[in-house]
Structure formats: C-alpha cells, structure tokens
Short mmCIF file of C-alpha atoms in Angstrom, two decimals:
data_model
loop_
_atom_site.label_atom_id
_atom_site.label_comp_id
_atom_site.label_asym_id
_atom_site.label_seq_id
_atom_site.Cartn_x
_atom_site.Cartn_y
_atom_site.Cartn_z
CA MET U 698 17.08 -1.88 0.04
CA MET U 699 19.27 -3.86 -2.06
CA VAL U 700 23.00 -3.84 -1.84
CA SER U 701 23.23 -2.94 -5.78
CA ASN U 702 21.74 0.27 -4.72
CA LEU U 703 24.43 1.24 -2.37
CA GLU U 704 26.24 3.58 -4.84
CA GLN U 705 23.02 5.75 -4.97
CA MET U 706 22.92 6.26 -1.10
CA GLN U 707 24.01 9.60 0.02
CA LEU U 708 26.22 10.05 3.35
CA GLY U 709 24.20 11.95 5.88
CA LYS U 710 20.98 11.69 4.11
CA ASP U 711 19.89 7.96 3.74
CA SER U 712 19.25 6.50 7.06
CA GLU U 713 17.95 3.10 6.13
CA PRO U 714 19.97 0.18 7.37
CA ILE U 715 21.26 -2.28 4.67
CA LEU U 716 22.08 -5.87 5.36
CA VAL U 717 25.41 -7.03 3.79
CA ALA U 718 26.35 -10.68 3.72
CA THR U 719 29.32 -11.17 1.41
CA SER U 720 32.99 -9.82 1.00
CA THR U 721 31.68 -8.14 -2.32
CA ASP U 722 28.76 -6.63 -0.49
CA ASN U 723 31.24 -5.43 2.26
CA ARG U 724 33.58 -4.13 -0.46
CA ILE U 725 30.95 -2.12 -2.33
CA ALA U 726 29.58 -0.76 1.05
CA ALA U 727 33.02 0.47 2.14
CA VAL U 728 33.88 2.13 -1.18
CA ALA U 729 30.53 3.89 -1.30
CA LEU U 730 30.80 5.20 2.18
CA VAL U 731 34.51 6.46 1.72
CA LYS U 732 34.16 7.87 -1.60
CA GLN U 733 31.73 10.47 0.05
CA GLY U 734 33.76 11.19 3.09
CA ARG U 735 35.10 14.63 3.52
CA ARG U 736 37.27 14.48 6.75
CA TYR U 737 37.33 11.43 8.99
CA LEU U 738 37.58 7.82 8.48
CA TYR U 739 37.93 5.21 11.26
CA ILE U 740 38.60 1.41 10.70
CA PHE U 741 38.63 -1.24 13.37
CA SER U 742 39.77 -4.53 11.90
CA ARG U 743 41.21 -7.77 12.75
CA ASP U 744 43.40 -7.96 9.75
CA LEU U 745 42.34 -5.54 7.17
CA ASP U 746 40.50 -8.15 5.22
CA ALA U 747 42.12 -8.07 1.66
CA SER U 748 38.90 -8.58 -0.10
CA VAL U 749 37.46 -5.39 1.22
CA TYR U 750 40.38 -3.08 2.00
CA ASP U 751 43.15 -4.16 -0.18
CA THR U 752 41.48 -3.29 -3.44
CA THR U 753 42.24 -0.60 -5.94
CA THR U 754 38.95 1.16 -5.60
CA PHE U 755 38.93 1.22 -1.93
CA VAL U 756 42.49 2.54 -1.70
CA SER U 757 41.73 4.92 -4.32
CA ALA U 758 38.69 6.33 -2.34
CA VAL U 759 40.95 6.56 0.95
CA ARG U 760 43.58 8.31 -1.11
CA GLU U 761 40.82 10.96 -2.29
CA LEU U 762 39.65 11.42 1.13
CA ALA U 763 43.16 11.85 2.61
CA THR U 764 44.05 14.43 0.00
CA TYR U 765 40.59 16.13 0.17
CA SER U 766 41.48 18.56 2.97
CA ARG U 767 44.44 19.27 4.96
CA TYR U 768 42.42 18.28 8.04
CA SER U 769 41.63 14.67 6.62
CA GLN U 770 42.27 12.29 9.42
CA ILE U 771 42.28 8.45 8.94
CA ARG U 772 42.86 6.20 11.73
CA ILE U 773 43.25 2.32 11.46
CA LEU U 774 43.28 -0.12 14.18
CA VAL U 775 44.62 -3.67 13.18
CA GLN U 776 44.42 -6.29 15.81
CA ASN U 777 46.61 -8.98 13.98
CA SER U 778 49.18 -7.59 11.20
CA GLU U 779 51.05 -10.83 10.68
CA ARG U 780 49.28 -11.57 7.25
CA ILE U 781 49.77 -7.98 6.21
CA ALA U 782 53.36 -7.69 7.31
CA LYS U 783 54.10 -11.09 5.41
CA HIS U 784 52.09 -10.37 2.05
CA GLY U 785 51.96 -6.66 2.05
CA HIS U 786 48.70 -4.35 1.79
CA ARG U 787 48.12 -1.57 -0.48
CA LEU U 788 46.41 0.40 2.27
CA VAL U 789 49.41 0.17 4.58
CA GLN U 790 51.63 1.10 1.86
CA MET U 791 49.57 4.32 1.19
CA ALA U 792 49.72 5.00 4.93
CA HIS U 793 53.33 5.09 4.85
CA ARG U 794 53.35 7.52 1.93
CA LEU U 795 50.51 9.74 3.51
CA SER U 796 51.56 9.43 7.12
CA SER U 797 50.36 12.88 8.05
CA PHE U 798 46.92 11.98 7.16
CA ILE U 799 46.75 8.21 7.88
CA GLN U 800 47.87 6.26 11.03
CA VAL U 801 47.84 2.79 11.67
CA ARG U 802 48.04 1.34 15.07
CA LYS U 803 47.69 -2.21 16.98
CA PRO U 804 45.19 -2.00 20.00
CA ALA U 805 46.53 -2.69 23.50
CA CYS U 806 46.42 -6.54 24.54
CA ASP U 807 43.03 -6.17 26.16
CA HIS U 808 41.43 -5.15 22.94
CA ARG U 809 42.93 -7.54 20.55
CA ALA U 810 40.49 -10.33 21.19
CA LEU U 811 37.20 -8.23 20.27
CA SER U 812 35.42 -9.90 17.47
CA GLU U 813 33.71 -7.14 15.77
CA ALA U 814 34.83 -4.92 12.77
CA PHE U 815 33.69 -1.55 11.63
CA LEU U 816 34.33 1.39 9.27
CA VAL U 817 33.01 4.93 10.28
CA VAL U 818 33.13 7.80 7.75
CA ASP U 819 32.81 11.33 8.65
CA LYS U 820 31.06 10.32 12.19
CA LEU U 821 27.74 9.65 10.12
CA GLY U 822 28.03 6.55 7.87
CA LEU U 823 29.06 3.13 9.03
CA LEU U 824 29.62 -0.50 8.03
CA HIS U 825 29.51 -2.58 11.12
CA ARG U 826 29.99 -6.42 11.56
CA LYS U 827 29.51 -7.93 14.82
CA MET U 828 31.81 -11.04 14.01
CA SER U 829 34.79 -9.84 12.19
CA ASP U 830 35.56 -13.30 10.68
CA ARG U 831 32.08 -13.23 8.94
CA TYR U 832 30.75 -10.90 6.42
CA ASP U 833 27.28 -10.45 7.92
CA GLY U 834 26.83 -6.89 8.85
CA VAL U 835 25.05 -3.52 8.37
CA VAL U 836 25.67 -0.44 6.31
CA ASN U 837 23.99 2.95 7.20
CA PHE U 838 24.91 6.09 5.45
CA ASN U 839 23.08 8.27 8.02
CA ALA U 840 23.50 6.76 11.63
CA PRO U 841 25.14 9.77 13.74
CA LEU U 842 24.25 8.09 17.15
CA GLU U 843 25.58 4.64 16.19
CA ALA U 844 28.55 6.28 14.44
CA ALA U 845 29.24 8.26 17.59
CA ALA U 846 29.19 5.26 19.85
CA LEU U 847 31.54 3.49 17.53
CA VAL U 848 33.83 6.53 17.30
CA ARG U 849 33.83 6.77 21.16
CA PHE U 850 34.83 3.20 21.47
CA PHE U 851 37.47 3.58 18.72
CA ASP U 852 38.94 6.59 20.47
CA GLU U 853 39.06 4.65 23.78
CA VAL U 854 41.04 1.97 22.19
CA TRP U 855 43.20 4.46 19.89
CA ASP U 856 44.12 6.30 23.25
CA ARG U 857 45.67 2.79 24.52
CA SER U 858 47.20 1.75 21.21
CA GLU U 859 50.62 1.96 19.85
CA PRO U 860 52.28 1.88 16.47
CA ASP U 861 52.66 -1.68 15.11
CA PRO U 862 56.33 -2.71 14.78
CA GLU U 863 55.33 -5.18 12.20
CA LEU U 864 53.97 -2.51 9.97
CA ARG U 865 56.68 0.02 10.23
CA ARG U 866 58.25 1.26 7.03
CA LEU U 867 61.82 0.04 6.42
CA TYR U 868 64.12 2.22 4.76
CA ILE U 869 66.85 0.33 3.15
#
C-alpha cells in the first residue's frame, strides 16, 4: 500500500501495515489516524517531533478528537521537553487550554532512555517507530493486538510518570 493512500484507510477496518520513511509520511499517517479517532489518543515521543506533531493539521485533528466527546482522553508522554519549553509547541499549548481532555507528562527516569516512538488511536490504529530519531516505521489502521500491547506499555510508564515542570503553564 502506498503512503499516498493513507487518507482512504479506515480506522478499525484496514489492517494492512504500511511502511513510512519520512517526516511527511509520519505526519500524514498521524493526521489520518487522529482524524478518525473518537475517544483515545496515546503519544509516546522523545520530543514531540515538530515536523509531525506541531503542525496545524495535526493539532486541529487532536482538537476535534478532544472535543468530540466528554469522554475523550488524550495522554502524551514526552521524554525530553527542553526544545518544547524553549521554542513552544502548538500541541502543548492546546493541552493547557483543554487540560481536562489532554494531559502531558514526563516518564520516570528509567523510561526516558527508551528509543521508540508511537501513537495509538482508539486502541485500534497505530503509528510505530522502533527508533525515535528515525522516521522509518509502520502505520496500521486496524491492529488491536499490537495497539493493546503498546497501550499496556504506555499505561505502565504513565502510572510512574509525573507532570513535566518545564511544560507547566505560567500565569503572569
């Protein structure tokens, strides 16, 4: 399957894994997945790669998901927030405004060195990169078993994580 066909894939139906290799591929895949989400979004990232997550289309898709239902839940784990704190990030800014739906945390020390990055939508679809500093990865719109394993891992890390003081909102 070609990356250009990602917008035609359906969450929970199309289970063909698609390889992605560039930041553009990753951004298109992330937006296509999140646009179809109705309840859950999990993001595990080294630094919330701006070329994927700090774009108008991605942030707009996340806003739609967050406001789709009062039960929407968006959780983001960021291993290294220095660049975000220094330069800002639209997704983190939106998390401040929609804090009852979107939470951002920093993993405990023993999880900060993990090299993978992933996004899981509605516990069905996923975008997974084994190496967070490379764009080579796989997207799948219907991989409930793989998504469940990633969500279990995410929940374990989340339970030991804490709010990131670098990213807290300053009221001046």
